[in-house]
């Protein structure tokens, strides 16, 4: 009985080492991908240029960039395309939550609410252009306000 | 001789696994997988929160049915239930916070009081809170209610730490890890075993979440940048391996009993 227990325990220990090895390899592998991503984000943030100051949440340029695209799709009356594109914003925003939120929870919630409202209006059964336009303007304004205050 | 066989009998009827090293590893990993899994279905797969909630609630009911129906511990059913309780517990807190706008201070306090109430009733009726004697249907209900409550409480308290203390996941891993270490030390020093178990159980929820974030989050946020897919895959594979080991150990010990 004790022998079986300790062998299983040793095996658990070995698996733990193996798992840590996997983490090391995977995080090492992701390095080039992460840095190109970062470079891309830096490039897009460099384009609209100097008036962009990083907010307390850090660099929000990549999120604002998608939002601006959605907004121009809405203004051109292409609501289905806007609905498709805003999904990218939702996924990017959602996956960055753990990284962004602790930096400035109140700011994060403000943006999160604005994004939620935009998602809601674009995903309504019959989306209305005027309401979508207002929601997107509000979202862009929220971005600019947060980036202006830092 | 009589007493020994009586405790053996009771012990083998215990329907929850012993708190070994692999127990804690699986528990922490399933916390992370539960959260990323539910998030993946709601956002990336586009199910939305309501559908995901409904599906997970139904799956939990099914897993709980399987777990309660069995006469003995079946590790796979036990851990399936834990993963689903982890998801549903998180969803309850998220619904309260994001859906109904209830403050995290309130939900943390309410879940803490609720958990204490569950323990109080459990102790009052059964005269024990021992996790080594979860051997009747009623004790199983107490056990699983307490587990669900610890996940909801762990989520609320962990989110509160993020919001109120600006506690990021790097510090989160360190702080919750140290607190779990202290609980372990208290247990080694023979402090109340049942109490230290449940404290560690609550703490391992925010610890698992921070650990998951540390692996998944991009490097620019201080994470290791492994991404949600690789992390979940690695964790899920580890869970399956460890549960398979428990299942094997368990089958062997049953075989021993049969021989005796």
XYZ file of C-alpha atoms in Angstrom:
410
model
C 0.000 0.000 0.000
C 2.639 2.637 0.963
C 4.821 1.555 -1.990
C 2.026 2.096 -4.448
C 1.274 5.490 -2.976
C 4.855 6.712 -3.160
C 5.357 5.457 -6.721
C 2.253 7.296 -7.794
C 3.519 10.341 -5.986
C 6.882 10.164 -7.710
C 5.066 9.867 -11.026
C 3.051 12.968 -10.172
C 6.310 14.771 -9.467
C 7.753 13.692 -12.812
C 4.633 14.840 -14.618
C 4.928 18.180 -12.890
C 8.489 18.574 -14.171
C 7.341 17.539 -17.648
C 4.521 20.088 -17.576
C 6.905 22.847 -16.479
C 9.185 21.856 -19.361
C 6.253 22.171 -21.758
C 5.470 25.623 -20.393
C 9.077 26.696 -20.884
C 9.142 25.389 -24.460
C 5.760 26.818 -25.405
C 6.426 30.226 -23.957
C 9.819 30.191 -25.677
C 8.209 29.252 -28.997
C 5.674 32.015 -28.769
C 8.382 34.631 -28.490
C 8.723 35.531 -32.175
C 4.944 35.523 -32.644
C 4.434 37.772 -29.646
C 7.105 40.217 -30.729
C 5.760 40.520 -34.290
C 2.319 41.068 -32.840
C 3.763 43.726 -30.658
C 5.533 45.293 -33.610
C 2.260 45.312 -35.556
C 0.487 46.979 -32.659
C 3.281 49.511 -32.427
C 3.008 50.182 -36.161
C -0.722 50.835 -36.016
C -0.301 53.066 -33.008
C 2.452 54.990 -34.779
C 0.201 55.692 -37.792
C -2.441 57.902 -36.167
C 0.576 59.416 -34.480
C 1.490 61.835 -31.805
C -1.879 62.774 -30.305
C -2.123 59.230 -28.893
C -0.890 59.247 -25.351
C -0.948 55.937 -23.534
C -3.783 55.749 -21.001
C -3.536 54.371 -17.472
C -4.554 51.102 -19.111
C -1.513 51.279 -21.357
C -1.521 51.180 -25.130
C -5.098 50.894 -26.388
C -4.272 51.728 -30.012
C -4.965 48.252 -31.397
C -8.450 48.218 -29.815
C -9.217 51.733 -30.977
C -8.029 50.831 -34.451
C -10.621 48.029 -34.782
C -13.304 50.281 -33.288
C -12.563 53.004 -35.854
C -12.923 50.450 -38.640
C -16.234 49.239 -37.236
C -17.385 52.826 -36.948
C -16.586 53.619 -40.580
C -18.405 50.441 -41.689
C -21.440 51.613 -39.709
C -21.268 55.064 -41.305
C -21.138 53.492 -44.747
C -24.309 51.617 -43.853
C -22.649 48.198 -43.948
C -24.033 46.921 -40.645
C -23.463 43.182 -41.330
C -19.757 43.827 -41.996
C -19.578 46.022 -38.889
C -21.137 43.207 -36.869
C -18.521 40.771 -38.198
C -15.601 43.120 -37.529
C -16.642 44.015 -33.979
C -16.259 40.347 -33.070
C -12.506 40.835 -33.430
C -12.706 43.654 -30.927
C -14.737 41.503 -28.539
C -12.258 38.619 -28.711
C -9.162 40.823 -28.429
C -10.665 42.806 -25.539
C -11.846 39.708 -23.726
C -8.538 37.888 -24.005
C -6.597 40.909 -22.708
C -8.857 41.372 -19.655
C -6.515 39.802 -17.119
C -3.626 41.900 -18.377
C -5.419 45.233 -18.663
C -7.977 45.351 -15.863
C -5.622 45.464 -12.845
C -3.858 48.519 -14.318
C -6.932 50.722 -13.900
C -10.121 48.819 -13.009
C -12.432 51.858 -13.196
C -11.180 52.838 -16.668
C -11.410 49.236 -17.776
C -15.061 49.004 -16.684
C -15.894 52.237 -18.472
C -14.497 50.910 -21.737
C -15.983 47.472 -21.163
C -19.453 49.006 -20.788
C -19.014 51.083 -23.963
C -17.884 47.980 -25.888
C -20.827 45.984 -24.496
C -23.274 48.657 -25.663
C -21.733 48.691 -29.145
C -21.925 44.889 -29.315
C -25.545 44.978 -28.207
C -26.692 47.526 -30.788
C -24.863 45.808 -33.664
C -26.187 42.405 -32.610
C -29.796 43.496 -32.213
C -32.289 41.444 -34.250
C -32.633 44.375 -36.596
C -29.696 46.697 -35.972
C -30.455 50.399 -36.440
C -27.787 52.517 -38.084
C -28.405 55.585 -35.975
C -28.162 53.681 -32.704
C -25.041 51.839 -33.898
C -23.500 55.125 -34.978
C -24.184 56.638 -31.554
C -22.769 53.600 -29.746
C -19.604 53.613 -31.850
C -19.118 57.371 -31.406
C -19.503 56.908 -27.670
C -16.945 54.087 -27.722
C -14.402 56.124 -29.705
C -14.953 59.076 -27.405
C -14.327 56.850 -24.392
C -11.031 55.670 -25.916
C -9.937 59.226 -26.616
C -10.950 60.457 -23.210
C -8.976 57.702 -21.455
C -5.962 58.252 -23.667
C -6.132 61.989 -23.078
C -6.156 61.775 -19.311
C -2.869 59.944 -18.743
C -10.224 -6.609 14.264
C -13.871 -5.632 14.187
C -13.117 -1.935 14.413
C -10.417 -2.051 11.761
C -12.670 -3.656 9.217
C -15.439 -1.230 10.110
C -13.242 1.796 9.388
C -11.971 0.166 6.212
C -15.516 -0.308 5.068
C -16.375 3.266 5.842
C -13.214 4.481 4.198
C -13.827 2.624 0.982
C -17.317 4.038 0.801
C -15.959 7.577 0.971
C -17.051 9.067 -2.316
C -14.442 11.813 -2.565
C -10.698 11.341 -3.158
C -8.021 11.917 -0.553
C -6.308 15.313 -0.577
C -2.970 14.172 -2.035
C -0.517 16.156 -4.153
C -2.218 15.009 -7.358
C -5.604 15.987 -5.891
C -4.440 19.589 -5.506
C -2.761 19.730 -8.896
C -5.885 18.453 -10.659
C -8.038 20.841 -8.634
C -5.956 23.884 -9.588
C -5.686 22.870 -13.243
C -9.422 22.215 -13.526
C -10.129 25.683 -12.163
C -8.185 27.227 -15.034
C -9.579 24.927 -17.696
C -13.089 25.555 -16.401
C -12.737 29.280 -16.728
C -10.982 29.406 -20.102
C -13.326 26.724 -21.445
C -16.477 28.622 -20.511
C -14.985 31.848 -21.824
C -14.040 30.166 -25.095
C -17.581 28.878 -25.642
C -19.229 32.177 -24.702
C -16.977 34.507 -26.697
C -14.847 32.695 -29.301
C -17.425 30.081 -30.235
C -20.062 32.801 -30.072
C -22.563 30.944 -27.866
C -23.115 34.005 -25.705
C -23.305 33.984 -21.896
C -26.902 32.801 -21.596
C -26.572 29.697 -23.777
C -23.239 28.790 -22.141
C -24.801 29.148 -18.690
C -27.740 26.926 -19.641
C -25.548 24.227 -21.190
C -23.066 24.195 -18.294
C -25.878 24.099 -15.737
C -27.416 21.092 -17.497
C -24.045 19.318 -17.761
C -23.404 19.929 -14.061
C -26.779 18.416 -13.185
C -25.888 15.355 -15.265
C -22.377 14.988 -13.764
C -23.748 15.423 -10.248
C -26.351 12.759 -10.966
C -23.616 10.346 -12.105
C -21.452 11.192 -9.096
C -24.284 10.759 -6.577
C -25.657 7.617 -8.202
C -22.415 5.617 -8.003
C -21.912 3.494 -4.890
C -18.177 4.127 -4.802
C -15.724 6.830 -5.721
C -15.157 7.018 -9.474
C -12.352 9.551 -10.025
C -13.484 10.478 -13.542
C -17.036 11.282 -12.373
C -15.723 13.167 -9.344
C -13.369 15.356 -11.388
C -15.879 15.921 -14.163
C -18.211 17.261 -11.490
C -15.459 19.468 -10.032
C -14.650 20.997 -13.450
C -18.326 21.754 -14.045
C -18.850 23.105 -10.520
C -15.845 25.331 -11.181
C -17.435 26.678 -14.362
C -20.893 27.182 -12.835
C -19.485 28.734 -9.649
C -17.566 31.244 -11.756
C -20.628 31.942 -13.896
C -22.769 32.630 -10.823
C -20.338 35.276 -9.603
C -19.948 36.767 -13.097
C -23.720 36.942 -13.513
C -24.074 38.749 -10.180
C -21.258 41.160 -10.985
C -21.634 41.859 -14.706
C -25.312 41.025 -15.212
C -26.899 42.413 -12.084
C -24.266 44.948 -11.121
C -23.862 43.616 -7.588
C -20.716 44.901 -5.888
C -17.923 42.381 -5.341
C -17.735 43.447 -1.701
C -21.360 42.350 -1.272
C -21.023 39.072 -3.186
C -17.784 38.148 -1.388
C -19.443 38.768 1.983
C -22.629 36.903 1.014
C -20.756 33.832 -0.269
C -18.543 33.791 2.825
C -21.599 33.875 5.101
C -23.346 31.263 2.947
C -20.328 28.948 3.151
C -20.143 29.322 6.916
C -23.888 28.592 7.081
C -23.436 25.413 5.004
C -20.651 24.257 7.333
C -22.718 25.118 10.394
C -25.720 23.097 9.215
C -23.468 20.277 8.003
C -21.728 20.092 11.378
C -24.933 20.401 13.331
C -26.653 17.566 11.509
C -23.708 15.238 10.922
C -21.445 16.056 13.868
C -18.448 16.127 11.507
C -17.164 18.053 8.520
C -14.672 15.352 7.665
C -13.892 14.980 3.999
C -12.795 11.418 4.715
C -16.305 10.365 5.568
C -18.443 11.689 2.753
C -20.308 8.426 2.702
C -24.007 9.210 2.775
C -26.219 10.943 0.244
C -26.855 13.823 2.651
C -23.151 14.352 3.349
C -22.532 14.318 -0.380
C -25.053 17.131 -0.819
C -23.344 19.123 1.929
C -19.958 18.471 0.343
C -20.975 19.571 -3.153
C -22.904 22.632 -1.916
C -19.802 23.681 -0.001
C -17.606 23.078 -3.070
C -19.887 25.175 -5.303
C -19.856 27.924 -2.697
C -16.030 27.896 -2.430
C -15.746 28.376 -6.194
C -18.195 31.295 -6.183
C -16.450 32.789 -3.136
C -12.986 32.190 -4.616
C -14.024 33.945 -7.825
C -15.573 36.922 -6.034
C -12.681 37.311 -3.576
C -10.108 36.940 -6.364
C -11.861 39.528 -8.558
C -12.177 41.818 -5.553
C -8.412 41.572 -5.033
C -7.935 42.564 -8.692
C -10.343 45.491 -8.489
C -9.712 46.890 -5.049
C -5.990 46.220 -4.750
C -5.080 46.394 -8.469
C -3.673 42.922 -7.949
C -2.390 41.641 -11.281
C -1.899 37.952 -12.027
C 1.853 37.925 -11.377
C 1.381 39.192 -7.837
C -1.758 37.048 -7.632
C 0.200 33.851 -8.263
C 2.756 34.898 -5.625
C 0.296 36.020 -2.937
C -2.266 33.233 -3.313
C 0.606 30.754 -3.642
C 2.125 31.958 -0.368
C -1.276 31.816 1.366
C -1.758 28.222 0.174
C 1.758 27.479 1.420
C 0.789 28.869 4.837
C -2.345 26.702 4.882
C -0.156 23.707 4.027
C 2.266 24.635 6.819
C -0.602 24.969 9.302
C -1.798 21.531 8.238
C 1.720 20.090 8.688
C 1.810 21.637 12.152
C -1.384 19.731 12.881
C -3.741 22.649 12.928
C -7.348 21.793 12.217
C -7.132 19.517 9.146
C -10.665 20.132 7.937
C -10.348 23.911 8.292
C -6.995 24.087 6.495
C -8.390 21.898 3.705
C -11.297 24.240 3.026
C -9.161 27.378 3.279
C -6.723 25.929 0.745
C -9.683 24.909 -1.388
C -11.011 28.483 -1.532
C -7.533 29.950 -2.160
C -6.772 27.551 -4.972
C -9.571 29.125 -7.047
C -7.924 32.589 -7.416
C -4.502 30.896 -7.478
C -5.552 28.720 -10.434
C -7.061 31.721 -12.222
C -3.885 33.814 -11.755
C -1.719 30.910 -12.868
C -3.839 30.481 -15.993
C -3.566 34.200 -16.730
C 0.195 34.118 -16.229
C 0.520 31.457 -18.918
C -2.087 32.784 -21.368
C -1.595 36.546 -21.245
C 0.602 38.275 -23.807
C 4.139 39.287 -22.879
C 3.277 42.967 -23.056
C 0.994 42.377 -20.072
C 3.637 40.421 -18.187
C 2.370 36.955 -19.104
C 4.238 34.104 -20.765
C 2.225 34.512 -23.968
C 1.315 30.843 -24.435
C -2.210 31.712 -25.484
C -5.471 30.246 -24.208
C -5.496 27.306 -26.610
C -2.071 25.871 -25.726
C -2.553 26.476 -22.023
C -5.950 24.773 -21.963
C -4.595 21.909 -24.052
C -1.619 21.386 -21.744
C -3.763 21.608 -18.615
C -6.469 19.344 -19.993
C -3.879 16.728 -20.986
C -2.363 16.895 -17.475
C -5.792 16.511 -15.887
C -6.647 13.494 -18.030
C -3.275 11.884 -17.187
C -3.557 12.472 -13.444
C -7.188 11.354 -13.291
C -6.280 8.244 -15.284
C -3.557 7.558 -12.683
C -6.064 7.969 -9.847
C -8.494 5.745 -11.665
C -5.774 3.099 -12.056
C -4.686 3.347 -8.409
C -8.263 3.078 -7.384
C -8.888 0.001 -9.533
C -5.769 -1.622 -8.005
C -6.851 -0.902 -4.443
C -10.298 -2.295 -5.205
C -8.639 -5.424 -6.549
C -6.641 -5.701 -3.281
C -9.814 -5.438 -1.269
C -11.458 -8.098 -3.388
C -8.491 -10.448 -2.745
C -8.620 -9.781 0.974
